[in-house]
Coordinates of C-alpha atoms in Angstrom, one line a residue:
M1 CA 114.7 72.7 141.0
I2 CA 111.6 70.4 141.4
Y3 CA 109.4 73.1 139.9
Q4 CA 111.7 73.5 136.9
G5 CA 111.9 69.8 136.4
V6 CA 108.2 69.4 136.3
Y7 CA 107.8 72.3 133.8
R8 CA 110.6 71.1 131.6
T9 CA 109.0 67.6 131.3
P10 CA 105.8 68.2 129.3
S11 CA 104.6 64.6 129.6
L12 CA 104.8 64.8 133.4
W13 CA 103.6 68.4 133.6
C14 CA 100.6 67.7 131.4
R15 CA 99.3 64.9 133.7
L16 CA 98.9 67.4 136.6
H17 CA 95.9 69.3 135.2
S18 CA 92.7 68.9 133.3
T19 CA 93.0 68.7 129.5
Y20 CA 92.1 72.3 128.8
V21 CA 94.1 73.8 131.6
R22 CA 97.2 71.8 130.9
K23 CA 97.1 72.8 127.2
M24 CA 96.8 76.5 128.1
R25 CA 99.5 76.3 130.7
Y26 CA 101.8 74.4 128.4
L27 CA 101.3 76.9 125.5
F28 CA 102.0 79.7 127.9
E29 CA 105.3 78.1 128.8
L30 CA 106.2 77.6 125.2
K31 CA 105.6 81.3 124.5
E32 CA 107.6 82.5 127.5
D33 CA 110.6 80.1 127.5
D34 CA 112.7 79.6 124.3
G35 CA 114.3 76.5 125.8
I36 CA 111.0 74.7 126.4
C37 CA 109.8 75.8 122.9
R38 CA 113.0 74.5 121.3
Q39 CA 112.3 71.1 122.9
A40 CA 108.8 71.2 121.6
Q41 CA 110.0 72.0 118.0
N42 CA 112.1 68.8 118.2
S43 CA 109.0 66.6 118.8
G44 CA 106.2 68.7 117.2
T45 CA 104.6 68.8 113.8
F46 CA 104.6 71.5 111.2
Y47 CA 102.1 73.1 108.8
L48 CA 103.9 74.4 105.7
F49 CA 103.3 77.6 103.8
H50 CA 104.8 79.2 100.7
N51 CA 104.5 83.0 100.6
L52 CA 101.4 82.6 103.0
S53 CA 99.7 79.9 100.9
P54 CA 99.3 76.7 102.9
F55 CA 100.4 73.3 101.8
L56 CA 97.3 71.1 101.2
K57 CA 96.4 67.7 99.8
K58 CA 93.2 67.1 98.1
V59 CA 91.2 64.1 99.3
G60 CA 88.0 63.6 97.4
S61 CA 86.2 67.0 97.4
K62 CA 88.0 68.2 100.5
Y63 CA 91.4 69.8 101.1
L64 CA 93.4 68.5 104.1
A65 CA 96.4 70.2 105.7
P66 CA 99.0 67.5 106.4
Q67 CA 101.1 67.7 109.6
I68 CA 104.8 67.3 108.7
S69 CA 107.0 65.6 111.4
V70 CA 110.3 67.2 112.5
A71 CA 112.1 64.2 110.9
E72 CA 110.5 64.9 107.5
M73 CA 111.2 68.6 107.9
K74 CA 114.9 67.9 108.5
S75 CA 115.1 65.5 105.7
M76 CA 113.5 67.9 103.2
L77 CA 115.7 70.8 104.3
G78 CA 118.7 68.6 103.8
K79 CA 117.7 67.9 100.2
F80 CA 117.4 71.6 99.7
K81 CA 120.8 72.1 101.3
Q82 CA 119.2 74.3 104.0
N83 CA 120.4 74.5 107.6
E84 CA 118.1 72.7 110.1
Q85 CA 118.1 76.0 112.0
M86 CA 115.5 77.2 109.5
I87 CA 113.0 75.3 111.7
E88 CA 113.4 78.1 114.3
D89 CA 111.8 80.5 111.8
S90 CA 108.5 78.7 112.5
V91 CA 105.7 80.1 114.7
L92 CA 103.7 78.3 117.4
I93 CA 100.0 77.9 116.5
G94 CA 98.7 75.4 119.1
C95 CA 99.0 72.0 120.5
S96 CA 97.1 68.7 120.8
D97 CA 95.4 67.4 124.0
E98 CA 98.5 65.3 124.5
C99 CA 100.7 68.5 124.4
M100 CA 102.2 67.9 121.0
A101 CA 103.0 71.4 119.7
Y102 CA 101.9 72.6 116.3
F103 CA 104.1 75.0 114.3
A104 CA 103.7 76.8 111.0
L105 CA 106.7 77.5 108.8
D106 CA 106.8 79.6 105.6
L107 CA 109.2 78.2 102.9
G108 CA 108.8 81.1 100.5
S109 CA 112.6 81.2 100.0
L110 CA 112.6 77.7 98.5
E111 CA 111.4 76.5 95.1
K112 CA 107.6 75.9 95.4
S113 CA 107.2 73.3 92.6
V114 CA 110.0 71.1 94.0
I115 CA 108.5 71.1 97.5
E116 CA 105.1 70.2 96.0
S117 CA 106.6 67.3 94.1
E118 CA 108.6 66.1 97.1
L119 CA 105.5 66.1 99.4
R120 CA 102.9 65.3 96.8
G121 CA 100.5 68.2 97.4
S122 CA 100.2 71.9 96.5
F123 CA 100.4 75.3 98.0
T124 CA 96.9 76.8 97.6
E125 CA 95.8 80.3 98.1
L126 CA 93.9 80.1 101.4
R127 CA 90.9 82.2 100.4
K128 CA 90.3 79.8 97.4
A129 CA 90.6 76.7 99.5
F130 CA 88.4 77.9 102.4
F131 CA 85.2 76.4 101.0
Q132 CA 86.7 72.9 100.7
L133 CA 88.9 72.9 103.8
D134 CA 88.1 70.4 106.6
G135 CA 86.6 72.2 109.6
K136 CA 89.3 71.3 112.0
D137 CA 92.1 72.6 109.7
A138 CA 90.5 76.0 108.9
P139 CA 91.0 77.7 112.3
L140 CA 94.7 76.5 112.6
L141 CA 95.5 77.6 109.0
S142 CA 93.7 80.9 109.6
S143 CA 95.7 81.6 112.7
A144 CA 99.0 80.4 111.1
Q145 CA 98.6 82.6 108.1
A146 CA 97.7 85.7 110.2
L147 CA 100.7 85.2 112.5
L148 CA 103.2 84.5 109.6
R149 CA 101.9 87.6 107.8
W150 CA 102.3 89.8 111.0
H151 CA 105.9 88.7 111.4
D152 CA 106.6 89.4 107.7
T153 CA 105.3 93.0 108.0
H154 CA 106.7 93.9 111.5
Q155 CA 110.4 93.2 111.1
Y156 CA 111.4 96.8 112.1
C157 CA 110.7 98.9 115.2
S158 CA 108.3 101.7 114.4
K159 CA 110.1 104.1 116.7
T160 CA 113.8 103.4 116.1
G161 CA 113.7 101.8 112.6
Q162 CA 116.0 99.0 113.9
P163 CA 115.3 95.3 113.2
T164 CA 113.1 93.5 115.7
Q165 CA 113.6 89.9 116.7
K166 CA 110.9 87.3 117.3
N167 CA 111.0 84.9 120.2
L168 CA 111.2 81.3 119.3
A169 CA 107.4 80.7 119.6
G170 CA 106.7 83.8 117.5
S171 CA 104.3 85.2 120.1
K172 CA 106.1 88.6 120.1
R173 CA 108.9 90.6 118.6
V174 CA 111.4 92.7 120.5
C175 CA 113.4 95.8 119.6
H176 CA 116.7 95.3 121.5
T177 CA 117.7 98.9 121.0
N178 CA 115.0 100.2 123.3
G179 CA 113.3 97.1 124.7
I180 CA 109.9 97.8 123.1
I181 CA 107.9 94.5 122.8
Y182 CA 105.4 94.1 119.9
Y183 CA 102.6 91.7 120.1
P184 CA 100.3 90.5 117.2
Q185 CA 97.1 92.4 117.0
M186 CA 93.6 91.8 115.6
S187 CA 91.2 94.4 114.2
P188 CA 87.6 94.2 115.4
V189 CA 85.0 93.6 112.7
V190 CA 81.2 93.3 113.2
I191 CA 79.3 90.9 111.0
T192 CA 75.6 91.3 111.2
L193 CA 72.6 89.3 109.9
V194 CA 69.7 91.7 109.5
S195 CA 66.1 90.5 109.7
D196 CA 62.7 92.2 109.3
G197 CA 61.0 89.4 111.2
S198 CA 60.2 87.0 108.3
R199 CA 63.2 87.6 106.0
C200 CA 66.9 88.0 106.3
L201 CA 69.1 90.4 104.4
L202 CA 72.2 89.1 102.6
A203 CA 74.7 91.0 100.5
R204 CA 77.7 90.4 98.2
Q205 CA 80.8 92.2 97.2
A206 CA 82.2 92.1 93.7
S207 CA 85.1 90.0 94.9
F208 CA 82.8 87.2 96.1
P209 CA 82.4 84.0 94.0
K210 CA 79.4 84.2 91.6
G211 CA 76.1 83.6 93.5
M212 CA 77.5 83.8 97.0
Y213 CA 75.8 86.1 99.5
S214 CA 76.7 86.7 103.1
A215 CA 75.9 88.8 106.1
L216 CA 76.9 92.5 106.3
A217 CA 80.4 93.2 107.7
G218 CA 82.6 96.2 108.5
F219 CA 85.5 97.3 110.7
C220 CA 84.9 99.1 114.0
D221 CA 86.0 102.8 113.9
V222 CA 88.1 104.2 116.6
G223 CA 86.0 105.2 119.6
E224 CA 82.9 103.2 118.5
T225 CA 81.1 100.6 120.6
L226 CA 80.0 97.4 118.8
E227 CA 76.4 98.6 118.9
E228 CA 77.3 101.8 117.2
T229 CA 79.3 99.9 114.5
V230 CA 76.4 97.6 113.7
R231 CA 74.0 100.5 113.3
R232 CA 76.4 102.6 111.3
E233 CA 77.4 99.7 108.9
V234 CA 73.8 98.7 108.2
A235 CA 72.9 102.4 107.6
E236 CA 75.9 102.9 105.3
E237 CA 75.7 99.7 103.3
V238 CA 72.0 99.2 102.8
G239 CA 70.3 102.3 104.0
L240 CA 68.3 100.7 106.9
E241 CA 68.0 101.7 110.5
V242 CA 68.5 99.0 113.1
E243 CA 65.8 98.8 115.8
S244 CA 67.4 96.2 118.1
L245 CA 70.4 93.9 118.0
W246 CA 72.1 91.2 120.1
Y247 CA 75.4 89.4 120.2
S248 CA 75.9 85.8 118.9
A249 CA 79.5 84.7 118.9
S250 CA 83.0 85.6 117.6
Q251 CA 85.6 84.1 115.2
H252 CA 89.1 84.9 114.0
W253 CA 89.2 85.8 110.3
P254 CA 92.5 86.1 108.4
F255 CA 91.3 88.4 105.6
P256 CA 92.5 90.9 104.6
N257 CA 94.8 90.6 107.6
S258 CA 93.9 89.4 111.1
S259 CA 90.4 90.3 112.3
L260 CA 88.1 89.4 115.1
M261 CA 84.7 88.8 113.6
I262 CA 82.0 89.8 116.2
A263 CA 78.7 88.3 115.0
C264 CA 75.4 89.9 115.8
H265 CA 71.8 89.7 114.8
A266 CA 69.8 92.9 114.1
M267 CA 66.2 93.7 113.6
V268 CA 64.7 96.5 111.5
Q269 CA 61.0 97.6 111.5
P270 CA 58.9 95.5 109.1
Q271 CA 57.5 98.7 107.5
Q272 CA 61.0 100.1 106.9
T273 CA 62.6 97.6 104.7
K274 CA 63.4 99.3 101.4
I275 CA 67.1 98.7 100.6
S276 CA 69.4 101.4 99.2
V277 CA 72.7 99.6 98.3
N278 CA 75.9 101.6 98.7
K279 CA 77.7 100.7 95.5
L280 CA 81.0 101.8 96.9
E281 CA 80.7 99.0 99.5
L282 CA 78.5 96.3 97.9
E283 CA 77.7 94.8 94.5
A284 CA 74.2 93.8 95.5
A285 CA 71.9 93.1 98.5
G286 CA 68.5 91.6 99.0
W287 CA 65.9 90.1 101.3
F288 CA 65.6 86.3 101.3
S289 CA 62.8 84.2 102.6
L290 CA 63.1 81.2 104.9
E291 CA 62.4 78.9 101.9
E292 CA 65.1 80.4 99.8
I293 CA 67.6 80.1 102.7
M294 CA 66.7 76.5 103.4
E295 CA 67.1 75.6 99.7
A296 CA 70.6 77.3 99.7
L297 CA 71.6 75.5 102.9
G298 CA 70.8 72.2 101.2
R299 CA 73.2 72.9 98.2
E300 CA 76.9 72.5 98.0
P301 CA 78.8 75.8 98.6
K302 CA 79.8 76.4 95.0
P303 CA 78.6 78.5 91.9
L304 CA 75.6 76.9 90.1
K305 CA 74.7 78.6 86.9
Q306 CA 71.0 78.6 86.0
E307 CA 69.3 78.6 82.5
D308 CA 68.8 82.4 82.5
G309 CA 72.6 82.9 83.1
S310 CA 72.2 83.9 86.7
F311 CA 73.7 82.0 89.6
S312 CA 71.8 80.2 92.4
L313 CA 72.2 81.6 95.9
W314 CA 74.9 79.9 97.9
L315 CA 76.2 80.6 101.4
P316 CA 79.5 80.7 103.3
P317 CA 81.0 77.4 104.4
K318 CA 79.7 75.7 107.5
W319 CA 82.6 76.6 109.8
A320 CA 82.3 80.4 108.9
I321 CA 80.6 82.5 111.5
A322 CA 78.3 84.0 108.8
H323 CA 76.9 80.5 108.2
Q324 CA 76.4 80.2 112.0
L325 CA 74.3 83.4 112.0
I326 CA 72.2 82.1 109.1
Q327 CA 71.6 78.8 110.9
E328 CA 70.6 80.6 114.1
W329 CA 68.1 82.7 112.1
V330 CA 66.6 79.6 110.6
K331 CA 66.1 78.1 114.0
L332 CA 64.5 81.3 115.3
Q333 CA 62.1 81.3 112.4
A334 CA 61.2 77.7 113.0
S335 CA 60.5 78.4 116.7
S336 CA 58.5 81.6 116.0
P337 CA 54.7 81.4 116.1
A338 CA 53.1 81.3 112.7

């Protein structure tokens, strides 16, 4: 009884551990216990989506994702003549250091323009807003969109064809016909910044904004190691052979679905740098000097048309792992002997 009392009183429970441990333990409890999660919904905050587009407010040149209180949620649902139980369709996406839970709720069944007018903001396609999003909002919205999309596309059991049901936190779905439990999954993707020692290689797809270049990226094939994927992708996309590579970091990425971006640096031999672009994969690729990269890092991440009609080089936003790879390469160049 004492154990249950402690765990069902978040404020007391949270004081028993360090900040990180208490957050992780509390989130675990929310995922495993619908009763505790329901309590958290009644005191938590909500990020809103409409058909997977997040609700944002523009402040200056940045987009911010407002946190909607449960009181505001209930008031708005009342105006739409919706049952408050709709809140239980939300999914858990995190919590604050003080153990206030964050949820995401998709209101795609309601009139978008009316919600926007009511809350004085707009539902914005996430890919378009990514370059203006505040750094702290981007990871939460990324996780939220990926989880909401997964639930939308996994409503039936792949074995029985019967409907599956999510738990309150949205951390899993269950087929009650046979007891199969489904958990959200991510696909591993390598993203690699290739260098020949003095230059780095960047590429662009046709879908990229004008002038934007990034590191090479590709999904891991079944049975591949990360090292094999890096070497294969570089060979496939730009016709180069990797001599050495090393791991940098990782990041969740919601496009096209839910991916784990595994960032690496790779070196090719300086005498073997002729690029052969695979036009089925890329629109263009090229080598860029340290000076060109430094100049691009100093510009705003947006298209800038030049007098000759071309666009100046610009790079992924600061919180994107491709940007991190480029910054690391710049530091390596600065520390290398002349």
